[in-house]
Structure formats: C-alpha cells, structure tokens
Short mmCIF file of C-alpha atoms and ligand atoms in Angstrom, two decimals:
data_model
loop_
_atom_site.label_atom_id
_atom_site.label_comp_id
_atom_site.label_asym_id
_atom_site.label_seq_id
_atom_site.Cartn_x
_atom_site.Cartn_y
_atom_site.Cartn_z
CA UNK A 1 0.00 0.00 0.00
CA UNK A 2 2.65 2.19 0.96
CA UNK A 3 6.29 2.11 -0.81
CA UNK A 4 9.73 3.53 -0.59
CA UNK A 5 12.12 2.82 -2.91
CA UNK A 6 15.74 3.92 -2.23
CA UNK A 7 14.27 7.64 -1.28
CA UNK A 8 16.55 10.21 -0.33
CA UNK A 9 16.16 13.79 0.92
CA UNK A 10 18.70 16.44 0.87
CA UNK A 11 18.26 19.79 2.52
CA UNK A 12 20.44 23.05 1.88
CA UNK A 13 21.99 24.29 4.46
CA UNK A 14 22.55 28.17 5.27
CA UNK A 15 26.44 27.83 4.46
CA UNK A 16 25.13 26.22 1.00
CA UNK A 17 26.08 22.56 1.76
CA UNK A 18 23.89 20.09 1.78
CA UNK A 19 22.64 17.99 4.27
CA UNK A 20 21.49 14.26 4.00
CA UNK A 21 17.97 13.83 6.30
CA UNK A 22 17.30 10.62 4.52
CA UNK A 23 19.59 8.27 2.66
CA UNK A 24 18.16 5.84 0.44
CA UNK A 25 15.21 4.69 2.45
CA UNK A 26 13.06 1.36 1.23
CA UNK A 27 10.09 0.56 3.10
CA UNK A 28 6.92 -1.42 2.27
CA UNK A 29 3.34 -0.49 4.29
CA UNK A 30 0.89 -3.52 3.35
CA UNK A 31 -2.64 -2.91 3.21
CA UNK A 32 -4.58 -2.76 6.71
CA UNK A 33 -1.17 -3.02 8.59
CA UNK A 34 0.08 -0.36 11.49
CA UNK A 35 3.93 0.37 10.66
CA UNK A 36 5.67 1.97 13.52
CA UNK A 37 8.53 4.14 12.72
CA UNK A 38 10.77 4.72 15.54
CA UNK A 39 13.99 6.58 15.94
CA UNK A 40 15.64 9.30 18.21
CA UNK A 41 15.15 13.09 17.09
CA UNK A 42 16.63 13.91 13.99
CA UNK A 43 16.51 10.69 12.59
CA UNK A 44 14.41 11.60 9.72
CA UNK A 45 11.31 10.59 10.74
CA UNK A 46 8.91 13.63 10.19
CA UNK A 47 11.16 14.28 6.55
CA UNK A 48 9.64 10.56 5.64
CA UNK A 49 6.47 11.64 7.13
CA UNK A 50 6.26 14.92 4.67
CA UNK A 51 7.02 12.93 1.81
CA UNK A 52 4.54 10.57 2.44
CA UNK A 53 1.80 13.00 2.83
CA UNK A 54 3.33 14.84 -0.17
CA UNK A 55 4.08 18.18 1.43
CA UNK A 56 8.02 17.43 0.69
CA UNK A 57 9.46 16.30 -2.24
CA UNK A 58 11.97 13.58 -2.08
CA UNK A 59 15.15 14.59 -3.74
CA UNK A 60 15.98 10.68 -5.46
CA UNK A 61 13.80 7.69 -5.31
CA UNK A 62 10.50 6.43 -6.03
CA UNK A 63 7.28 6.61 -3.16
CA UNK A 64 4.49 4.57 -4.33
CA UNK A 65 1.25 4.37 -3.00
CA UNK A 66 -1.99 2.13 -3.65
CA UNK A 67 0.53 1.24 -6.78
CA UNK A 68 0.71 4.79 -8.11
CA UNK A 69 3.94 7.23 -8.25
CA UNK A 70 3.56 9.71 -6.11
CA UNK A 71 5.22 12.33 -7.83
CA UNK A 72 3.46 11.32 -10.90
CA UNK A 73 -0.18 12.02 -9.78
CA UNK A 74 -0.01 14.04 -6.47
CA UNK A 75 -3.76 14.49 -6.63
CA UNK A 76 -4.61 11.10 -6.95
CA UNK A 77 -2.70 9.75 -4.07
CA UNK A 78 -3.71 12.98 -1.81
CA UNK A 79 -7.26 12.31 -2.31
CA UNK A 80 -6.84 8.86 -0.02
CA UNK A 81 -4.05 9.65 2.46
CA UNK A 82 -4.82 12.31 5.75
CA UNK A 83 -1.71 13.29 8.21
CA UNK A 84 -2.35 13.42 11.06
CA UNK A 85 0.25 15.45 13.70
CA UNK A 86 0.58 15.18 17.12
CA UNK A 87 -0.83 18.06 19.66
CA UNK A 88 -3.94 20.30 19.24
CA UNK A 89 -2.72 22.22 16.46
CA UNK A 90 -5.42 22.54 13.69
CA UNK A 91 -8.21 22.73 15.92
CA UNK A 92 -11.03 25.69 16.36
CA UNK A 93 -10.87 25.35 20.54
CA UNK A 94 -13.51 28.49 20.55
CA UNK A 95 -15.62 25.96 18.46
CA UNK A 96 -17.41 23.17 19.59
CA UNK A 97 -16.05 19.48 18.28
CA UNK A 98 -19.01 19.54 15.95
CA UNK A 99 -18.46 22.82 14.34
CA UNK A 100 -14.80 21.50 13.47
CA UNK A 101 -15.98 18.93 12.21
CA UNK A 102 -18.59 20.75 9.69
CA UNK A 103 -15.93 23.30 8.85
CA UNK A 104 -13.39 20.73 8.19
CA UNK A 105 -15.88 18.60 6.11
CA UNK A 106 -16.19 21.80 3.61
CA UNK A 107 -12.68 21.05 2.88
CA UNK A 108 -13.47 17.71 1.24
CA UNK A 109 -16.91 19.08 0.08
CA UNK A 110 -18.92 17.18 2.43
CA UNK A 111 -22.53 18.54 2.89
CA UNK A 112 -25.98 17.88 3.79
CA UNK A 113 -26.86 14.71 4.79
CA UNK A 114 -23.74 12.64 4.04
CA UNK A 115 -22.11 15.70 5.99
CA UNK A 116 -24.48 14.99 8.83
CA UNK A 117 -24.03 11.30 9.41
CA UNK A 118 -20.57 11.03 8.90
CA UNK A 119 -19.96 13.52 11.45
CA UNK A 120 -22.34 11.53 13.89
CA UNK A 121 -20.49 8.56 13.42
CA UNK A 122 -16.98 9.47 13.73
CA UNK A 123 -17.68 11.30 16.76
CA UNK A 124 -19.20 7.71 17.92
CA UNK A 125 -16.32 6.36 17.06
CA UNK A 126 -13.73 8.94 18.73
CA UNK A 127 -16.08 8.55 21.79
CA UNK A 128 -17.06 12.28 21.68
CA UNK A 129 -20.84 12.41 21.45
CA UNK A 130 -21.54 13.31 24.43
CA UNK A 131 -19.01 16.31 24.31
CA UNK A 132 -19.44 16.86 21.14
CA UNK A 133 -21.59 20.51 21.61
CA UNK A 134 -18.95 21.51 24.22
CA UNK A 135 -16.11 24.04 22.71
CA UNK A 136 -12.81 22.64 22.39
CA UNK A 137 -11.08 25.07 24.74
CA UNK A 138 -12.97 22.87 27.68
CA UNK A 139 -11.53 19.24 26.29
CA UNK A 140 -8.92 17.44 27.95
CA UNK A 141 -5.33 16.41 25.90
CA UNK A 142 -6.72 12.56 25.33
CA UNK A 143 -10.31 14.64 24.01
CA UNK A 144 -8.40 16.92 21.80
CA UNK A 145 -6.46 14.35 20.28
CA UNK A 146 -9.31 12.00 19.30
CA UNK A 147 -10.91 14.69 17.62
CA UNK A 148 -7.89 15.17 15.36
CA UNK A 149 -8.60 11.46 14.60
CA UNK A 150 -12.15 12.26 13.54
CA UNK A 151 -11.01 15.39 11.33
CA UNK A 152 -8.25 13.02 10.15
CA UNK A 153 -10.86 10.50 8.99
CA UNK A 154 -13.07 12.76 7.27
CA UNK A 155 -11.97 11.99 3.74
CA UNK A 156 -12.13 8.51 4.24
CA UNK A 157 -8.34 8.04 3.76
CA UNK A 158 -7.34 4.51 3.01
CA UNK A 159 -3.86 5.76 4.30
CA UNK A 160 -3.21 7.24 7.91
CA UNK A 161 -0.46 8.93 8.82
CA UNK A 162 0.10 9.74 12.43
CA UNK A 163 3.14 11.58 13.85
CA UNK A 164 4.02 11.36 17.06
CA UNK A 165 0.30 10.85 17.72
CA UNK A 166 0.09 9.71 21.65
CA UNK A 167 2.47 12.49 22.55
CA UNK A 168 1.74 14.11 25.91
CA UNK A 169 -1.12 11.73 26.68
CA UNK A 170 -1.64 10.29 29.98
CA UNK A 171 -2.02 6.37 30.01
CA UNK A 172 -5.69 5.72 29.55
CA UNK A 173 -6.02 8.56 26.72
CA UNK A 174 -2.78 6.46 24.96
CA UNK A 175 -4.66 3.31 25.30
CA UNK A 176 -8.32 4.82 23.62
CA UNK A 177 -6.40 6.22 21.21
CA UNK A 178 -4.64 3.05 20.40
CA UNK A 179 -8.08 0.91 20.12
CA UNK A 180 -9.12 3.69 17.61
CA UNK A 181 -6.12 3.04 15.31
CA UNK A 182 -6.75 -0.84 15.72
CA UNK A 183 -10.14 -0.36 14.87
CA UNK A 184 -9.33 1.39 11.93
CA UNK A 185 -6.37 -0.80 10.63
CA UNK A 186 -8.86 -4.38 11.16
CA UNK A 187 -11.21 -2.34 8.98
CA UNK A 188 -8.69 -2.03 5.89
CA UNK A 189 -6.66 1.37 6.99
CA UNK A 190 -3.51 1.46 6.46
CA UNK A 191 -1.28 3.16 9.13
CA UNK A 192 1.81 4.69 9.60
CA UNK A 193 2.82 6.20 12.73
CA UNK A 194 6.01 8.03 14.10
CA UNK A 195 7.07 7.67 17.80
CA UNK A 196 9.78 7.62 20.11
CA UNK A 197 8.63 5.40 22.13
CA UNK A 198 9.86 1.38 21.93
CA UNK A 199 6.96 -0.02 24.11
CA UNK A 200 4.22 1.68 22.30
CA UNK A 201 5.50 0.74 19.00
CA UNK A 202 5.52 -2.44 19.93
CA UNK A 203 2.47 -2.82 21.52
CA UNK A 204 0.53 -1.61 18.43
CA UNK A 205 2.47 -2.22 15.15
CA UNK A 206 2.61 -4.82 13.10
CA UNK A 207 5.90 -4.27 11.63
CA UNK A 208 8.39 -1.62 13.10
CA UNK A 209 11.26 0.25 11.17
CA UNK A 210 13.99 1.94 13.28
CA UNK A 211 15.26 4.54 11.93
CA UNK A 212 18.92 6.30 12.50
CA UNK A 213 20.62 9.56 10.73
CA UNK A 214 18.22 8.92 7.91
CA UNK A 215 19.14 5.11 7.46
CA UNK A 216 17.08 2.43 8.25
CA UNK A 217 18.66 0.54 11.04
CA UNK A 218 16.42 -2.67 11.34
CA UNK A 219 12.84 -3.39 10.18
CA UNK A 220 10.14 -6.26 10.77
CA UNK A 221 7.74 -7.37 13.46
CA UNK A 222 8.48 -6.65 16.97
CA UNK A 223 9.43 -10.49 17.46
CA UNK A 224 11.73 -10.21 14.86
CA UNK A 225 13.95 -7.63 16.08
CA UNK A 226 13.84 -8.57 19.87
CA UNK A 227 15.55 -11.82 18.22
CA UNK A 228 17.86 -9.92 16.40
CA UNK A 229 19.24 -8.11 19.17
P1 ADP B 301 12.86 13.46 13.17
O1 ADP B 301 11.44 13.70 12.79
O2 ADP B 301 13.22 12.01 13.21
O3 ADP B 301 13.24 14.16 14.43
P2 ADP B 301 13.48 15.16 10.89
O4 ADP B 301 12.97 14.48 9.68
O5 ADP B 301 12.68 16.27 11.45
O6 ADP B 301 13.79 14.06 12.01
O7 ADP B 301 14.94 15.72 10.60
C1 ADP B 301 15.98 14.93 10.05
C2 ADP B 301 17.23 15.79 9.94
O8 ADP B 301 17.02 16.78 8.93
C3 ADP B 301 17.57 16.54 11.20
O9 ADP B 301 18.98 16.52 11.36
C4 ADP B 301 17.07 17.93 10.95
O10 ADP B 301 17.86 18.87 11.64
C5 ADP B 301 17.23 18.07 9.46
N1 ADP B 301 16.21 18.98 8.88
C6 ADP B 301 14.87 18.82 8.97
N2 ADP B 301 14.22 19.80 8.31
C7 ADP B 301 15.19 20.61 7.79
C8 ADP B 301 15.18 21.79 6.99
N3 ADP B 301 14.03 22.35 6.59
N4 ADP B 301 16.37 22.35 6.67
C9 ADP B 301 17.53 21.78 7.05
N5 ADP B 301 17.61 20.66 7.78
C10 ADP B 301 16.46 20.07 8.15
P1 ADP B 302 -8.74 33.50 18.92
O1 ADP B 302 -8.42 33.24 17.48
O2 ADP B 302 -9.77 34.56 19.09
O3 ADP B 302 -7.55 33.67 19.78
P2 ADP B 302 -8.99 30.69 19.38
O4 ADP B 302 -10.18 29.81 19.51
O5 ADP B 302 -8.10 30.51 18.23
O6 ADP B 302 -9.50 32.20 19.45
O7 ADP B 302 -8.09 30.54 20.69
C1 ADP B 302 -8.61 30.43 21.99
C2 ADP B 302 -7.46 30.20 22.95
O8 ADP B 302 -6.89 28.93 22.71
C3 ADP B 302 -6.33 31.20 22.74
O9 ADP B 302 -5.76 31.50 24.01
C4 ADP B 302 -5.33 30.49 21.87
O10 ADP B 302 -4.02 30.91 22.11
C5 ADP B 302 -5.54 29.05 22.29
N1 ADP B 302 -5.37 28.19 21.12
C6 ADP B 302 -6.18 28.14 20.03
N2 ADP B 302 -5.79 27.23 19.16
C7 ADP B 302 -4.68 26.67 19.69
C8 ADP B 302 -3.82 25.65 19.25
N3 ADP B 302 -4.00 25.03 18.09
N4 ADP B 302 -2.77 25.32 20.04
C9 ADP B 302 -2.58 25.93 21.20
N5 ADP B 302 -3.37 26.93 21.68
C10 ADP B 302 -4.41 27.30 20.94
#
C-alpha cells in the first residue's frame, strides 16, 4: 500500500552545503497493517512523514502508493491519504467538536446529509458524542487528540499517517487512542505512525522500522527484532 524505494532527501543548508535527512530509504506499508517508525530526534522521521503525505518532495527515489507514483499524480494519491500530527494544532478550541468537524468537512466538500451522518459517526467512534456541543477550549489532551482522529478520517483516507500521535497523553487517553487506530487498521486502513517510544511501537504495530541519521537501522515485526538483538 505504501512504498519507498531507495528515497533520499537532501536539505540546503545556510552555508550552502547540503545535508542528507534521509539516505536511500526502502520501506513497504501492506494494506490494513500499522507500521511503527521509531527513531531518536533527527533521525528523519517527520522528513519521511512529509514525503509521504506529499508536502516534501523527495530529492531521489521512487514513493508509491496504492501502486501509483507519487510524484506522478499528487492528486490522486492525496485524495486517499490524511496526516495526522501530534498536539492540538489545527483545531477551532472556541468551536465546539461539531463545528470543526462541519468546517473541516467543507474542505473535502462534504454537505448535507452525508455531511451529517458522517460527522455523527466518527464522533461515535472517537467517543465524543456526548461532548461533542462543548467548545474545544474545555476538552482534555486525550479529548483533543481523538478529535484530530475524527477530522483526520473525514476523507475517508485509506492511508493514515500519524506523527508522534500519543504524545503528551496520559495512560488511559494512549490506550483509547490506540483501540481507535486498531479499529481502523482491522477495517482495511492502512497506518503509519512516528514515535519515540519502543513499548508503544511495539504494543501496536505490526511491523516496526527503526530509523537512525536517515538510514534504516532494522525493520520487521516486533518479534523479529527482539531476536535480532
Ligand atoms: P525526526 O522527525 O526524526 O526528528 P526530521 O525528519 O525532522 O527528524 O529531521 C531529520 C534531519 O534533517 C535533522 O537533522 C534535521 O535537523 C534536518 N532537517 C529537517 N528539516 C530541515 C530543513 N528544513 N532544513 C535543514 N535541515 C532540516
Ligand atoms: P482566537 O483566534 O480569538 O484567539 P482561538 O479559539 O483561536 O480564538 O483561541 C482560543 C485560545 O486557545 C487562545 O488563548 C489560543 O491561544 C488558544 N489556542 C487556540 N488554538 C490553539 C492551538 N491550536 N494550540 C494551542 N493553543 C491554541
């Protein structure tokens, strides 16, 4: 579903050099899996992330997904991938959960009806109902973040991408969140996710890439590379 083949990204530098953030990557994403991708800060994660999600160009290599180029048809791929980043950011908080939603839905020119139900059943699924007439501002961190999952669902996307999406959640919030994302991947989602942290990757992937000064380090289930160390 999701592929990276030998994908590099260079950035310039102020002093004109350039700098190597990723060095011939390959990765493979199947269909209704959760891929962690875990590595320490700088590592290149969120430069794999942009690529994916197609803000970024990559600067050699070839990113596939559903079996189409990326840089080939943009618009094609973007219509069934939604990132996804971790925090509030990209949230009305002097609106109520619903209103995002609505306002967000106008982005993928979701109205009426349709508009109307799928709104009432990804808040059902986020666990927000209840809340859901209640402004932002008022939500806890956990709240806030499953709402980003609803606006992240929206479009439908066959392909998540989450970074760093359980950061600054307390336990219980991490685990909701978690079911959400299993949920979704049982039901044919594909999803990435970034994180730094080993247990959580582990406790929800399927496979698991480490990643290290933009070179993949080790990849496979968690099994696999608890076996290989
Ligand atoms: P991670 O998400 O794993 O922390 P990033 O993908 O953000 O890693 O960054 C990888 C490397 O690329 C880091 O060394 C970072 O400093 C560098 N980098 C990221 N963005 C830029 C940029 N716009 N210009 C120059 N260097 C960058
Ligand atoms: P306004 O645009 O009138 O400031 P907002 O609803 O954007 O109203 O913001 C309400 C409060 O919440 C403000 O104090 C703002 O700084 C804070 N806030 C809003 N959005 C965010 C966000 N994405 N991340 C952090 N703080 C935010």
């Amino acid at each position: 579903m999701i592929n990276l083949d030998k994908v590099s990204r260079t950035y310039k530098e102020k002093n004109g050099t350039d700098f190597v953030a990723l060095n011939q990557i390959s990765l493979n994403v199947k269909k209704g899996t959760i891929h962690g991708l875990i590595g320490p800060n700088g590592a290149g994660k969120s430069t794999t992330m942009k690529i994916l999600s197609t803000l970024l160009l990559p600067s050699s290599g070839t990113v596939t997904m559903k079996g189409i180029e990326l840089q080939s048809n943009l618009n094609a791929v973007r219509q069934d991938i939604n990132f996804i980043y971790g925090g509030e950011r990209d949230l009305y908080w002097r609106l109520t959960a619903r209103e995002n939603l609505e306002y967000f839905s106008a982005l993928y020119s979701l109205k009426g009806v349709e508009q109307k139900e799928k709104i009432k059943e990804l808040l059902e699924l986020v666990q927000l109902t209840d809340v859901a007439n209640k402004k932002v501002e008022t939500y806890s961190k956990g709240m806030k973040q499953r709402l980003q999952i609803a606006r992240g669902l929206l479009n439908n996307p066959r392909i998540l991408l989450l970074d760093e999406p359980t950061i600054g959640l307390d336990r219980q919030s991490a685990e909701e969140f978690k079911n959400i994302i299993r949920h979704l991947a049982a039901n044919g989602t594909t999803i990435l996710f970034t994180s730094h942290y080993l247990e959580e990757v582990e406790d929800l992937s399927d496979e698991i890439t480490i990643i290290s000064r933009g070179e993949i380090v080790a990849s496979g289930t968690a099994q696999e590379l608890r076996s290989n160390i």
